[in-house]
XYZ file of C-alpha atoms in Angstrom:
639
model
C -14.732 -2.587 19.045
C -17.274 -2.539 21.914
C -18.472 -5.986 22.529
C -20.841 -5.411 25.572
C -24.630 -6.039 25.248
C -26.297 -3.617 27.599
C -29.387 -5.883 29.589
C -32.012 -3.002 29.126
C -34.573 -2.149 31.605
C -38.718 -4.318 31.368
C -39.571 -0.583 29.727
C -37.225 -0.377 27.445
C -37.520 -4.131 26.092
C -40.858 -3.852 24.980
C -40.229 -3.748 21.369
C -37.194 -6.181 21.704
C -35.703 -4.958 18.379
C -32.327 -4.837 18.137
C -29.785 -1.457 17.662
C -26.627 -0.860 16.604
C -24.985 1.731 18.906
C -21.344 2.840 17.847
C -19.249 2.958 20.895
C -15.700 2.781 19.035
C -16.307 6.439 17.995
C -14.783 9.413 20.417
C -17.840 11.722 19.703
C -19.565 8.743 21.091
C -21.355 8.928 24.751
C -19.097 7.114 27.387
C -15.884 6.774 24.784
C -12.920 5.871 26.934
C -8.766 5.306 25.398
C -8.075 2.607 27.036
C -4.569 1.756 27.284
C -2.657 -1.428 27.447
C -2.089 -3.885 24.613
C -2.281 -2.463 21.223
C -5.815 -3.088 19.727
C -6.021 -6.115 17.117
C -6.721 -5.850 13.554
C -10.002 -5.077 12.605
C -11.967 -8.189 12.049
C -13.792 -8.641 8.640
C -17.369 -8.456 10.015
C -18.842 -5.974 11.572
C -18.778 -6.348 14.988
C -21.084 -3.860 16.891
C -22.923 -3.180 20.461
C -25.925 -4.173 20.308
C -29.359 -4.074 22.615
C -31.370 -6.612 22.922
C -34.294 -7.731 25.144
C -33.994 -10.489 27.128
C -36.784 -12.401 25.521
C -34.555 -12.727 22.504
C -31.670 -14.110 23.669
C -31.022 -17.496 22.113
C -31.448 -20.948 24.133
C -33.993 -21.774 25.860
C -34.439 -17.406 26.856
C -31.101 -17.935 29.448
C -31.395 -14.070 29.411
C -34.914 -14.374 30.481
C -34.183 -16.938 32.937
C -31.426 -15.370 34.379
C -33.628 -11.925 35.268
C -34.773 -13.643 37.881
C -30.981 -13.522 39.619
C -32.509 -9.374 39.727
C -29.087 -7.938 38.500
C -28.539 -4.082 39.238
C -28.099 -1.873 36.696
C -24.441 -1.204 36.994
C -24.349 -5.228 36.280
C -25.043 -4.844 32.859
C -21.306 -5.227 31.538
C -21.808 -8.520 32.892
C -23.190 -10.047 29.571
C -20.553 -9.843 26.710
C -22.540 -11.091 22.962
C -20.489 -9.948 20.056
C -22.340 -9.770 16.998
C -21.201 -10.911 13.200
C -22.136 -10.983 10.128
C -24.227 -14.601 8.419
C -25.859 -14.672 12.287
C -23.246 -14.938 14.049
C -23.177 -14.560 17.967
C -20.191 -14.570 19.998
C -21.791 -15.079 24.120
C -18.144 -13.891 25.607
C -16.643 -14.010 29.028
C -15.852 -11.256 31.204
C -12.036 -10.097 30.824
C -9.674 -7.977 33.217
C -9.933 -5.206 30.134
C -13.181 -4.810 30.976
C -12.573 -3.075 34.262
C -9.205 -2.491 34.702
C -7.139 0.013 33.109
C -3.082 -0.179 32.234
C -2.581 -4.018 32.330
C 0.919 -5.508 32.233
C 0.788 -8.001 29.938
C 3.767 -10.374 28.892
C 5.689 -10.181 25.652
C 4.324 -10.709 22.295
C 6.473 -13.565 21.469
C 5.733 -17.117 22.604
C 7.151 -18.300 25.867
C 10.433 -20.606 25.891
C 11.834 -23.089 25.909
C 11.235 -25.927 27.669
C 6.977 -25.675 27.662
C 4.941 -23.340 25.643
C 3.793 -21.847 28.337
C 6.384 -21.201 30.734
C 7.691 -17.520 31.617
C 10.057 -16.116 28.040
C 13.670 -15.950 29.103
C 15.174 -14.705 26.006
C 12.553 -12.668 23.489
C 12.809 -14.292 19.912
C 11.961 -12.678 16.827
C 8.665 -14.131 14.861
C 10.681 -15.339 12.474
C 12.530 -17.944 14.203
C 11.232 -21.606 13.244
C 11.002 -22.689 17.237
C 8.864 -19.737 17.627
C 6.948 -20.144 14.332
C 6.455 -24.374 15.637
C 4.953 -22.862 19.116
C 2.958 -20.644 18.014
C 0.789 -23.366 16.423
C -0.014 -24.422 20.043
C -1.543 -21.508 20.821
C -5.428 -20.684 20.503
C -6.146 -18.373 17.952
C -7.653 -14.918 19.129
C -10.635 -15.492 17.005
C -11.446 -19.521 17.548
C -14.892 -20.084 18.762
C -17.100 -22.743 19.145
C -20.254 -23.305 18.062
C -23.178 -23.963 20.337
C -24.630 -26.101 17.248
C -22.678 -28.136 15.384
C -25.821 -28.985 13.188
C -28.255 -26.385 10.952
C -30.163 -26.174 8.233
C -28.935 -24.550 4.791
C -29.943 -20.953 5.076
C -30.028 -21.305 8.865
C -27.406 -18.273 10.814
C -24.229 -18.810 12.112
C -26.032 -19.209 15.550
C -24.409 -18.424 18.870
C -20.592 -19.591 19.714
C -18.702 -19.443 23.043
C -14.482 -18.272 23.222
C -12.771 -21.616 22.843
C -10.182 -22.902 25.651
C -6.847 -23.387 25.566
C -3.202 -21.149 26.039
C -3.016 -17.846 24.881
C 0.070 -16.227 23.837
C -0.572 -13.156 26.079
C -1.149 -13.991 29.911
C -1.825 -10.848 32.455
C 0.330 -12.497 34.807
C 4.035 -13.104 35.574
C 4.899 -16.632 37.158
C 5.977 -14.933 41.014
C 2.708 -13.295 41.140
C 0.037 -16.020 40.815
C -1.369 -16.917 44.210
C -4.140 -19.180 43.244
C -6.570 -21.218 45.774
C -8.658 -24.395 44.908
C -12.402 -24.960 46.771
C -14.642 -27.939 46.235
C -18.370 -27.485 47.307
C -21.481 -29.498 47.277
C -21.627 -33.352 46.868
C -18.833 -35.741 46.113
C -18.273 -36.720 41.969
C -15.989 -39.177 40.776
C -12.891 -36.661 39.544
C -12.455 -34.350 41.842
C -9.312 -35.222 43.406
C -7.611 -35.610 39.773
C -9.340 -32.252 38.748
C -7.505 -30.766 42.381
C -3.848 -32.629 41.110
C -4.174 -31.442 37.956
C -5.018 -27.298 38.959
C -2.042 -28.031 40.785
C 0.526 -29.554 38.814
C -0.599 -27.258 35.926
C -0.157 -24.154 37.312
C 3.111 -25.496 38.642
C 4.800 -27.017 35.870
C 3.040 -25.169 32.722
C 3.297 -21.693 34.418
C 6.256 -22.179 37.465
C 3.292 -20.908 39.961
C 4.609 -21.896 43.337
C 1.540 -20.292 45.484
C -0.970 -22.900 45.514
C -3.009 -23.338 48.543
C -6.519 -25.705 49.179
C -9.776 -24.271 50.616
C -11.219 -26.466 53.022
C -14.738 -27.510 53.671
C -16.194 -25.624 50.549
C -16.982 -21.859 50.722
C -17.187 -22.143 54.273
C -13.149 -22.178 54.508
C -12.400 -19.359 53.265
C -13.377 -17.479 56.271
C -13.354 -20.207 58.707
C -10.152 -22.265 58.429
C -6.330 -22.188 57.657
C -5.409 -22.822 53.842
C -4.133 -25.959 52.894
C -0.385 -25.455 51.252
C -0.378 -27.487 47.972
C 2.439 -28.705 45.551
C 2.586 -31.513 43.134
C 4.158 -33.858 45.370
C 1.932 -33.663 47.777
C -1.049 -34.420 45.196
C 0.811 -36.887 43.331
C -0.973 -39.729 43.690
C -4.947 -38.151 44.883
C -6.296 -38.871 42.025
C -6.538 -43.095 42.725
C -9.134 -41.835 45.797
C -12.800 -41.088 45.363
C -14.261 -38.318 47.269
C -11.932 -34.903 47.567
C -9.163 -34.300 49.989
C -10.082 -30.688 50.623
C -13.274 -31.749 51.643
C -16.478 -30.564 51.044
C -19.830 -28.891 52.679
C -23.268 -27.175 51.093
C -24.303 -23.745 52.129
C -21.987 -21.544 54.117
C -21.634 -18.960 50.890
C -21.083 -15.346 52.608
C -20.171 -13.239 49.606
C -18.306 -10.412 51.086
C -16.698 -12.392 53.656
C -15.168 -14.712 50.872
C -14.309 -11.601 48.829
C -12.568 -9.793 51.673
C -10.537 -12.858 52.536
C -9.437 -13.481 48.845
C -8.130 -9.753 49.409
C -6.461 -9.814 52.507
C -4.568 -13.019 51.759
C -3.592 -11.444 47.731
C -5.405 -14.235 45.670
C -5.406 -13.540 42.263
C -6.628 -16.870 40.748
C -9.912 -18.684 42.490
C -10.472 -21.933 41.055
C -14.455 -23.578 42.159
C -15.353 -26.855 41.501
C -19.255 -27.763 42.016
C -22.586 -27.971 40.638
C -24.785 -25.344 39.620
C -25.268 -23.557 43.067
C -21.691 -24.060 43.608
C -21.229 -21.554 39.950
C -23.425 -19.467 40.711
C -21.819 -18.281 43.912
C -18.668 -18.540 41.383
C -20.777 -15.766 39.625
C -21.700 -13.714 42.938
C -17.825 -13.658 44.058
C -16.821 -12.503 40.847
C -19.303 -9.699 40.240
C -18.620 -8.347 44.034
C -14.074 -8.257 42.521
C -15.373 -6.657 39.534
C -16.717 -3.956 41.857
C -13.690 -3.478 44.236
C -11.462 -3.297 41.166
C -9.457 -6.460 41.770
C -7.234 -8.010 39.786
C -8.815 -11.509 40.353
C -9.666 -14.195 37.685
C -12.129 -16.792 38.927
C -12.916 -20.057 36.944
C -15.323 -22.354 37.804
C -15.083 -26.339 37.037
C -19.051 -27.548 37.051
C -19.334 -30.681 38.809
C -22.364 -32.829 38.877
C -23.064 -36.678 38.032
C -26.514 -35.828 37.240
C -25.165 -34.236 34.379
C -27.782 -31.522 34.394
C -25.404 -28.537 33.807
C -26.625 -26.849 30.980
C -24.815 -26.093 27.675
C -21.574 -27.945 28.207
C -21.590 -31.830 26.761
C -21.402 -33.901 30.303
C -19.977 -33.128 33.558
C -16.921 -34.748 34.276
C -17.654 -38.030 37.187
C -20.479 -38.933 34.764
C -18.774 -41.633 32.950
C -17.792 -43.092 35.916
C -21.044 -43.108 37.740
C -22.826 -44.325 34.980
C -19.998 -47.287 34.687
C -20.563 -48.348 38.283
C -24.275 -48.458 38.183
C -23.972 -50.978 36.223
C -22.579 -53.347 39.243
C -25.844 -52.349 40.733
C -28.041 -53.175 37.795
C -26.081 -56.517 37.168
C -26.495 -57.489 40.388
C -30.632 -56.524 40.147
C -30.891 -58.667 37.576
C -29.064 -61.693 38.996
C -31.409 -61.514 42.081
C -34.359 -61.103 39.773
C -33.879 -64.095 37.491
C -33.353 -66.042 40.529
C -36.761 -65.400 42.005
C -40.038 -66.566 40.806
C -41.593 -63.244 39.400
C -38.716 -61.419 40.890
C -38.531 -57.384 40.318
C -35.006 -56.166 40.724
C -35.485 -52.443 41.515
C -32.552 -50.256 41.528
C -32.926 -46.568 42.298
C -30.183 -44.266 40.477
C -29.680 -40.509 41.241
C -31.170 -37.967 39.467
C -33.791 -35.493 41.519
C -34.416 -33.212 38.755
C -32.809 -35.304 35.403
C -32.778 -39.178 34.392
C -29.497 -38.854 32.843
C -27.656 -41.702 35.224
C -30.923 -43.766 34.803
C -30.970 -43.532 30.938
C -27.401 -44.244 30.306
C -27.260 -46.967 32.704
C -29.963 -48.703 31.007
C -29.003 -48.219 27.496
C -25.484 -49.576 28.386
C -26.890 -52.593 30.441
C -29.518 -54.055 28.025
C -30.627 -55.830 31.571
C -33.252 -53.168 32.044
C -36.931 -53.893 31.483
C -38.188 -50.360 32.269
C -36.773 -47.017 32.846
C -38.253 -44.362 35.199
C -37.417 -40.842 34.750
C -38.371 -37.278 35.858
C -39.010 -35.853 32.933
C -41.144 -38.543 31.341
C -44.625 -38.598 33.272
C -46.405 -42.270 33.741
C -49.225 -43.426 35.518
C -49.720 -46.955 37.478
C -53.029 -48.142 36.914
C -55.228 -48.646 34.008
C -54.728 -49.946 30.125
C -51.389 -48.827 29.869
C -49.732 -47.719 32.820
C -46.772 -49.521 34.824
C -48.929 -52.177 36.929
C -50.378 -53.298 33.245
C -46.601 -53.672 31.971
C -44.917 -55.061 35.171
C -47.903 -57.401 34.991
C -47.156 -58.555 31.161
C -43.393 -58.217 31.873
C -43.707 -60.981 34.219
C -45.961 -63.239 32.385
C -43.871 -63.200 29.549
C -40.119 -63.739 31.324
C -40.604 -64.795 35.006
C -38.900 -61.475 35.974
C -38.020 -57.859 35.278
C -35.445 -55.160 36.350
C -36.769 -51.898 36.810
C -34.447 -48.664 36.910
C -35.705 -45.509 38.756
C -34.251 -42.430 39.095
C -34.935 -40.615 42.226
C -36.824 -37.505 41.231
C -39.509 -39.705 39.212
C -43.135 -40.083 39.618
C -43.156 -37.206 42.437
C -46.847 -36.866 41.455
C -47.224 -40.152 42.596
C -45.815 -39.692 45.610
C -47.958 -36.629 46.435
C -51.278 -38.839 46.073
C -49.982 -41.573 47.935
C -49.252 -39.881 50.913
C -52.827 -38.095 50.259
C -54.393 -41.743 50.263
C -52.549 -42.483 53.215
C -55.382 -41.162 55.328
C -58.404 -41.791 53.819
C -60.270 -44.875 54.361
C -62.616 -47.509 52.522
C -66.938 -47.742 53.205
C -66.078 -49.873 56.204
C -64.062 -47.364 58.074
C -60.688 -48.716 57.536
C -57.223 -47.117 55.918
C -57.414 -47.783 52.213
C -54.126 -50.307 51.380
C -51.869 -48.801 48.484
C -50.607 -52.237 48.083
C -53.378 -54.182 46.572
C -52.792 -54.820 42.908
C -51.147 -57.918 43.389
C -53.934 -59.338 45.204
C -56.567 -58.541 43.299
C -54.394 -60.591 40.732
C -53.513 -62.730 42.771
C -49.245 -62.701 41.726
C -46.820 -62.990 43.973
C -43.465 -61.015 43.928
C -40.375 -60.535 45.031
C -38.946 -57.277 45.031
C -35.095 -57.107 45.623
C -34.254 -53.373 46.120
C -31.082 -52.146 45.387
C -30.017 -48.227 45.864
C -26.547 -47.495 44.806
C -27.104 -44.018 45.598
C -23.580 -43.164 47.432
C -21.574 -45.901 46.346
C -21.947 -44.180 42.483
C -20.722 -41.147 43.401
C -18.034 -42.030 46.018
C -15.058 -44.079 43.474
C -12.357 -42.939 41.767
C -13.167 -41.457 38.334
C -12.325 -43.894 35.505
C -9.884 -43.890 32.810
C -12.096 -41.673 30.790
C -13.152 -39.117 33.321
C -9.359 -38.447 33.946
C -8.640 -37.356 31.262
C -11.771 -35.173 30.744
C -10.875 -33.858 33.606
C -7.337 -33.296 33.199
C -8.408 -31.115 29.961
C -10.863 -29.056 32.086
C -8.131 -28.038 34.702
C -5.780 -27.158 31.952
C -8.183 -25.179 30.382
C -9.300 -23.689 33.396
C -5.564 -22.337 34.137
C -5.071 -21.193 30.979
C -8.099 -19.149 30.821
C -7.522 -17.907 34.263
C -3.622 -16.888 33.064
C -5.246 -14.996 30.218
C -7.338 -12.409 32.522
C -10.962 -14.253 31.676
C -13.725 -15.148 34.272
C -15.585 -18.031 33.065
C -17.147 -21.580 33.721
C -15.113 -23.906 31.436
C -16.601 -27.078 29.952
C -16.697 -29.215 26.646
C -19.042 -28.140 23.893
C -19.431 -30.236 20.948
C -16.366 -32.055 21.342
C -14.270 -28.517 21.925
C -13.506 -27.038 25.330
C -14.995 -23.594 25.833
C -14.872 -20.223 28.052
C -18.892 -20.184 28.948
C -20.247 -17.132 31.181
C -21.517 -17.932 34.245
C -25.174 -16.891 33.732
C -25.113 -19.318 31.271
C -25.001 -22.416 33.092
C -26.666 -21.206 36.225
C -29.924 -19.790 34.766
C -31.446 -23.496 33.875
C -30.877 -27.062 34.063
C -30.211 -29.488 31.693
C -33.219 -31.727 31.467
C -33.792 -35.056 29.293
C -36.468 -34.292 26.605
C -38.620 -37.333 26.431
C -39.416 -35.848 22.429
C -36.009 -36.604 21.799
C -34.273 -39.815 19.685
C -31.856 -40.423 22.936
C -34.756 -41.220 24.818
C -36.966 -43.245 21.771
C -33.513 -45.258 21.531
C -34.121 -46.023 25.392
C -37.831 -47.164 24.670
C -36.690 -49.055 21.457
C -34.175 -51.109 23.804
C -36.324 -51.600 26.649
C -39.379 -51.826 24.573
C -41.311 -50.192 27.152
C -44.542 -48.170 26.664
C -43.830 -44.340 27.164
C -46.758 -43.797 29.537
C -47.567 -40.755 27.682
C -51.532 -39.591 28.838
C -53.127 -36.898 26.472
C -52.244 -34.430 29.264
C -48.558 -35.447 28.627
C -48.590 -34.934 24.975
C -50.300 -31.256 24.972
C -47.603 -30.403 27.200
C -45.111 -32.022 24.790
C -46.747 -29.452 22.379
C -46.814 -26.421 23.985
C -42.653 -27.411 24.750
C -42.187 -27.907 20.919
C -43.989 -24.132 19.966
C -42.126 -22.846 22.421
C -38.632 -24.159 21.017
C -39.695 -23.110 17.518
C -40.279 -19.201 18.933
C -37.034 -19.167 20.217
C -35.333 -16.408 18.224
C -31.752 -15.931 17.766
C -30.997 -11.848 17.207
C -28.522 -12.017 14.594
C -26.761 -9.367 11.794
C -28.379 -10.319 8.374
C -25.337 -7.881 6.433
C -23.589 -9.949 3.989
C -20.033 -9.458 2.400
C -19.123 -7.287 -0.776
C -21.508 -5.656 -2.990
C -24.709 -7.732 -1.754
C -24.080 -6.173 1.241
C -28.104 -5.602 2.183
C -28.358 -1.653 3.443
C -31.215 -0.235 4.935
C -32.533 2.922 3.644
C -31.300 5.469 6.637
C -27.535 4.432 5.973
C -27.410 2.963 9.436
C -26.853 -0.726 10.317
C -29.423 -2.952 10.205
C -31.597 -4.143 12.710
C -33.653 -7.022 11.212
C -33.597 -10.194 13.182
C -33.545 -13.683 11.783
C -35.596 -16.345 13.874
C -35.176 -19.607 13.391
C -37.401 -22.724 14.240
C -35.301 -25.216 15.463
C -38.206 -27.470 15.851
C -41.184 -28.652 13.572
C -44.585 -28.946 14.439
C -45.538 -30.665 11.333
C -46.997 -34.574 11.444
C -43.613 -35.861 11.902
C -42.717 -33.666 14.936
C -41.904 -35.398 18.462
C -45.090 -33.989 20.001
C -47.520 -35.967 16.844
C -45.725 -38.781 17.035
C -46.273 -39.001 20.494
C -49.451 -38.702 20.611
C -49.799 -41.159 17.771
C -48.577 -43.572 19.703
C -51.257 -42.636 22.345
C -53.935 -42.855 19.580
C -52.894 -45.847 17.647
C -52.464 -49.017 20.068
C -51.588 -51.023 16.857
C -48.193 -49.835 17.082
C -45.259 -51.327 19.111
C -43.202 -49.327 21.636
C -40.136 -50.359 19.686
C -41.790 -48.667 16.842
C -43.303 -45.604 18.135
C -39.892 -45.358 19.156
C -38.280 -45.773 16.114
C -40.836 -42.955 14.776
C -39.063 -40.514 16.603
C -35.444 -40.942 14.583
C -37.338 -39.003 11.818
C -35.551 -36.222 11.554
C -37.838 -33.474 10.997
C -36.634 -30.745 8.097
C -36.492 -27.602 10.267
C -35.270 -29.886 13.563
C -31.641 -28.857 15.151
C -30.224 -31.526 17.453
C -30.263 -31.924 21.124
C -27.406 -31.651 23.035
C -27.572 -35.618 23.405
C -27.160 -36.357 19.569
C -23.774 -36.959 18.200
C -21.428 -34.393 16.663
C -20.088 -35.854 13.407
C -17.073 -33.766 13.994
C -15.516 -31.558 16.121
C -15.107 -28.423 14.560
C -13.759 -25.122 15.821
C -14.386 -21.994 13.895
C -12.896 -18.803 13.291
C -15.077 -15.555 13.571
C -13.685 -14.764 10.511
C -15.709 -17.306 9.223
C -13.454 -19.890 8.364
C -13.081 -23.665 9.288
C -10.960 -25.782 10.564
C -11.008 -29.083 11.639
C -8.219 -29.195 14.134
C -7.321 -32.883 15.088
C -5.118 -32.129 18.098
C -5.839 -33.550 21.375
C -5.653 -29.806 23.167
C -8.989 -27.876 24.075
């Protein structure tokens, strides 16, 4: 069954309707026999090609977003949704079968004996009871996981991504895996475990004795020797921060990188970084995809500003978030020791508060929390000199958390105000609030920036991040090009365009972020400017529509009158715009002074009727499901 949506041209997307197109069929336009592996069972949904405009993909429009990469035509194999029936949406990863013809693939029976997933010495029947036990460790073909783990009753199937793990068929044998490990961008907590864990994985789940290190980022693969790797020589990395490839921004030449990944025969390209780092993951696949290489690249996102979008958290999160709280511990020490002392610590986060929320909802130190995504003003009833000012009054101190990208705005007038000057002729002083009050304070500023992202990933992060490089092999083993991450508790296969076309942001309408302003008890500096935005952001979630197949099973199968598939489209509001939505409650707590931070904050745990989760609320359970349609509730450790 054809599985490829086809990106259609701005003309042809007008009408955005989607069309069944059956490409299985020989009379069919472009039919190709492929050979290889014989073709599975028939699944029992129909499973079709479908076109679709961009403006209807699902998720914040990553279709939409990702037009602006300006992909060719010829990319438009690229972009793999399999479609189902009850709404559901498979968003698959590229696969060798996609563009390469007469595969060897390895036996149908399970690899033995001493690991699952090392090379079969002696081919066992099915029916053998060690063969029957091992197969259980195996994904299933047809796992997937859903993007939302949370819906309403009658609400589709929504969209789910190819779950991680070992497959029983790999595309290569154990002698002929030359793989090659790069780390670009900034440092994270975890890297050097992820590095000793590609390693050792590949070595002792697969035998793969190749293994070499790219230094200095993308940069090294055209510049510089490659590193020889083994597990002894990684054995005990992972108790260092930083990475011992070593690292560098920029230096991404596409074809040079390609052409030395073909001279040298690498077959497996493993990238760790952030979301510039994945999307040149995505350029260096697309340009072996069109040379007809045999070449499986995974990509490991890396950030501690945990903006990546779609997968749960980044791995180096945990432990950033852990050791700003020596930072924030020690702000507050200095600030309770100071009359009307302000400990200010500034956390990263240029483009999302993530560190700076989690740090203060673990410390319970924090008095307020600045963020990018949550706009606030300084002077006037309400804004930050007003609270500082009360703050202090009421305890003799205050800690104040700040993440780097907030109050930009701010920034922008001051340095405006930096030149102009008062009725006498002098340069108006940006520091005069305390005066005219006539407070004294003592700032003690703390900025933790490097230190945060420069330890050794904690317990937890280790073994996040040992399940990403496993996955990550595994995938790579089985002929897919992918970034891998956790979704919803389950490790997933997630296409590139995927995480690259946004950013994760925190959404200030959300309960993660009222729980922050219940715990701090700080106003949320909302202006009426601030809360039509927050509106415009909610009608904009509740358009997005999610193209799905509305057929149903047996004989209320719904048929449209031409005898051809249907093409209706359900859309789905994940988000209400009623008087309990998270735009009118903020901007009741603009209007109504009466109430409390704490609870205008607690306003927002309402859960509104048509309202889906964030990616920041909790999963009750981890659930993996078949695109059969079943469930299963799989309690094993394993992606």
């Amino acid at each position: 069954m054809a599985s490829h949506i086809i990106l259609p041209k701005e003309e042809e997307a007008a009408l955005g309707v989607a069309v069944e197109e059956d490409h299985d069929s020989p009379a069919a336009p472009g039919y190709q026999h492929q050979q290889g592996p014989p073709v599975a069972k028939a699944l029992p949904f129909s499973a079709t090609c479908v076109r679709i405009s961009r403006d209807s993909y699902p998720n914040l429009r990553a279709l939409r977003n990702a037009s602006a990469m300006s992909l060719p035509d010829d990319d438009a194999a690229y972009a793999k949704l399999e479609e189902g029936d009850y709404g559901y949406l498979l968003d698959d990863v590229p696969h060798f079968t996609d563009y390469l013809s007469d595969l060897p693939v390895s036996a149908d029976t399970p690899p033995l004996p001493t690991h699952p997933c090392l090379a079969l010495v002696v081919p066992l029947p099915d029916s053998t009871p060690a063969v029957k036990k091992l197969q259980q460790y195996f994904v299933n073909a047809d796992d997937t996981v859903p993007e939302k783990v949370v819906v309403q009753k009658d609400s589709p199937r929504g969209v789910h991504f190819r779950r991680a793990g070992p497959r029983q068929r790999v595309y290569f044998e154990s002698e002929d895996v030359k793989a090659c490990i790069v780390t670009c961008g900034g440092l994270c907590p975890g890297l050097n475990t992820v590095i000793r864990e590609l390693v050792c994985g590949l070595s002792h789940m697969y035998n793969v004795n190749d293994i070499f290190g790219i230094q200095n980022g993308y940069k090294g693969f055209y510049s510089s020797n490659y590193l020889p790797m083994t597990p002894k020589s990684v054995n005990d990395i992972h108790k260092r921060g930083g990475t011992v490839l070593g690292t560098s921004r920029g230096g991404h030449d596409t074809k040079k990188i390609v052409d030395n990944i073909q001279d040298r025969g690498i077959n497996q390209v493993y990238i760790i970084g952030g979301d510039g780092t994945q999307k040149g993951a995505y350029e260096i696949y697309k340009e072996i995809r069109r040379r007809g290489l045999k070449v499986a690249v995974a990509g490991v996102p890396k950030t501690i500003d945990n903006d990546i979008a779609v997968i749960d958290k980044s791995f180096g999160f945990d432990s950033a978030v852990e050791e700003a709280q020596r930072a924030i511990d020690a702000a507050h020490v200095e600030a309770s020791s100071a009359e009307n002392g302000i400990g200010l610590v500034k956390l990263m986060g240029r483009y999302s508060g993530f560190i700076a929320m989690y740090a203060t909802l673990a410390s319970r130190d924090v008095d307020c929390c600045l963020i990018p995504e949550s706009p606030f003003y300084l002077e006037g009833e309400g804004g930050l000199f007003e609270y500082i000012e009360k703050r202090l009054k009421e305890n003799n101190h205050m800690v104040i958390v700040v993440a780097e990208g907030a109050g930009q705005d701010l920034i922008a007038k001051s340095i405006a105000a930096a030149d102009q000057i008062d009725a006498s002729g002098n340069k108006l002083l940006l520091d005069d609030y305390c005066k005219n009050k006539k407070m004294e304070m003592t700032i003690k500023y703390i900025d933790p920036t490097y230190m945060i992202r420069a330890i050794p990933s904690n317990a937890s992060d280790n073994v996040y991040c040992t399940l990403l490089a496993h996955s990550a092999i595994h995938g790579a083993m089985a002929g897919y090009s992918f970034t891998v991450g956790m979704v919803n508790g389950r490790h997933a296969y997630i296409p590139f365009h995927r995480v690259t076309s946004t950013r994760n942001k925190v959404k200030i309408t959300d309960r993660m972020w009222a729980r922050l302003l219940s715990s701090t008890n700080q106003p949320s500096f909302l202006s009426q400017k601030d809360i039509d935005a927050a509106r415009e952001a909610d009608k904009l979630a509740s358009k997005s529509p999610v193209p799905v197949n509305t057929k149903e099973h047996g004989e209320n199968a719904k048929k449209p009158a031409n005898g051809e598939g249907s093409s209706d489209a359900v859309v789905q509001e994940p988000f209400g715009n009623g008087p309990t939505s998270p735009a009118a409650l903020a901007a009741g707590a603009v209007s109504n002074p009466a109430l409390t931070p704490a609870a205008v904050s607690m306003s927002f745990y309402d859960v509104n009727a048509g309202e889906q989760p964030s990616r920041e609320d909790e999963a009750p359970e981890e659930v993996v499901e078949c695109r059969c349609g079943e469930r299963s509730t799989d309690g094993r450790g394993e992606a």
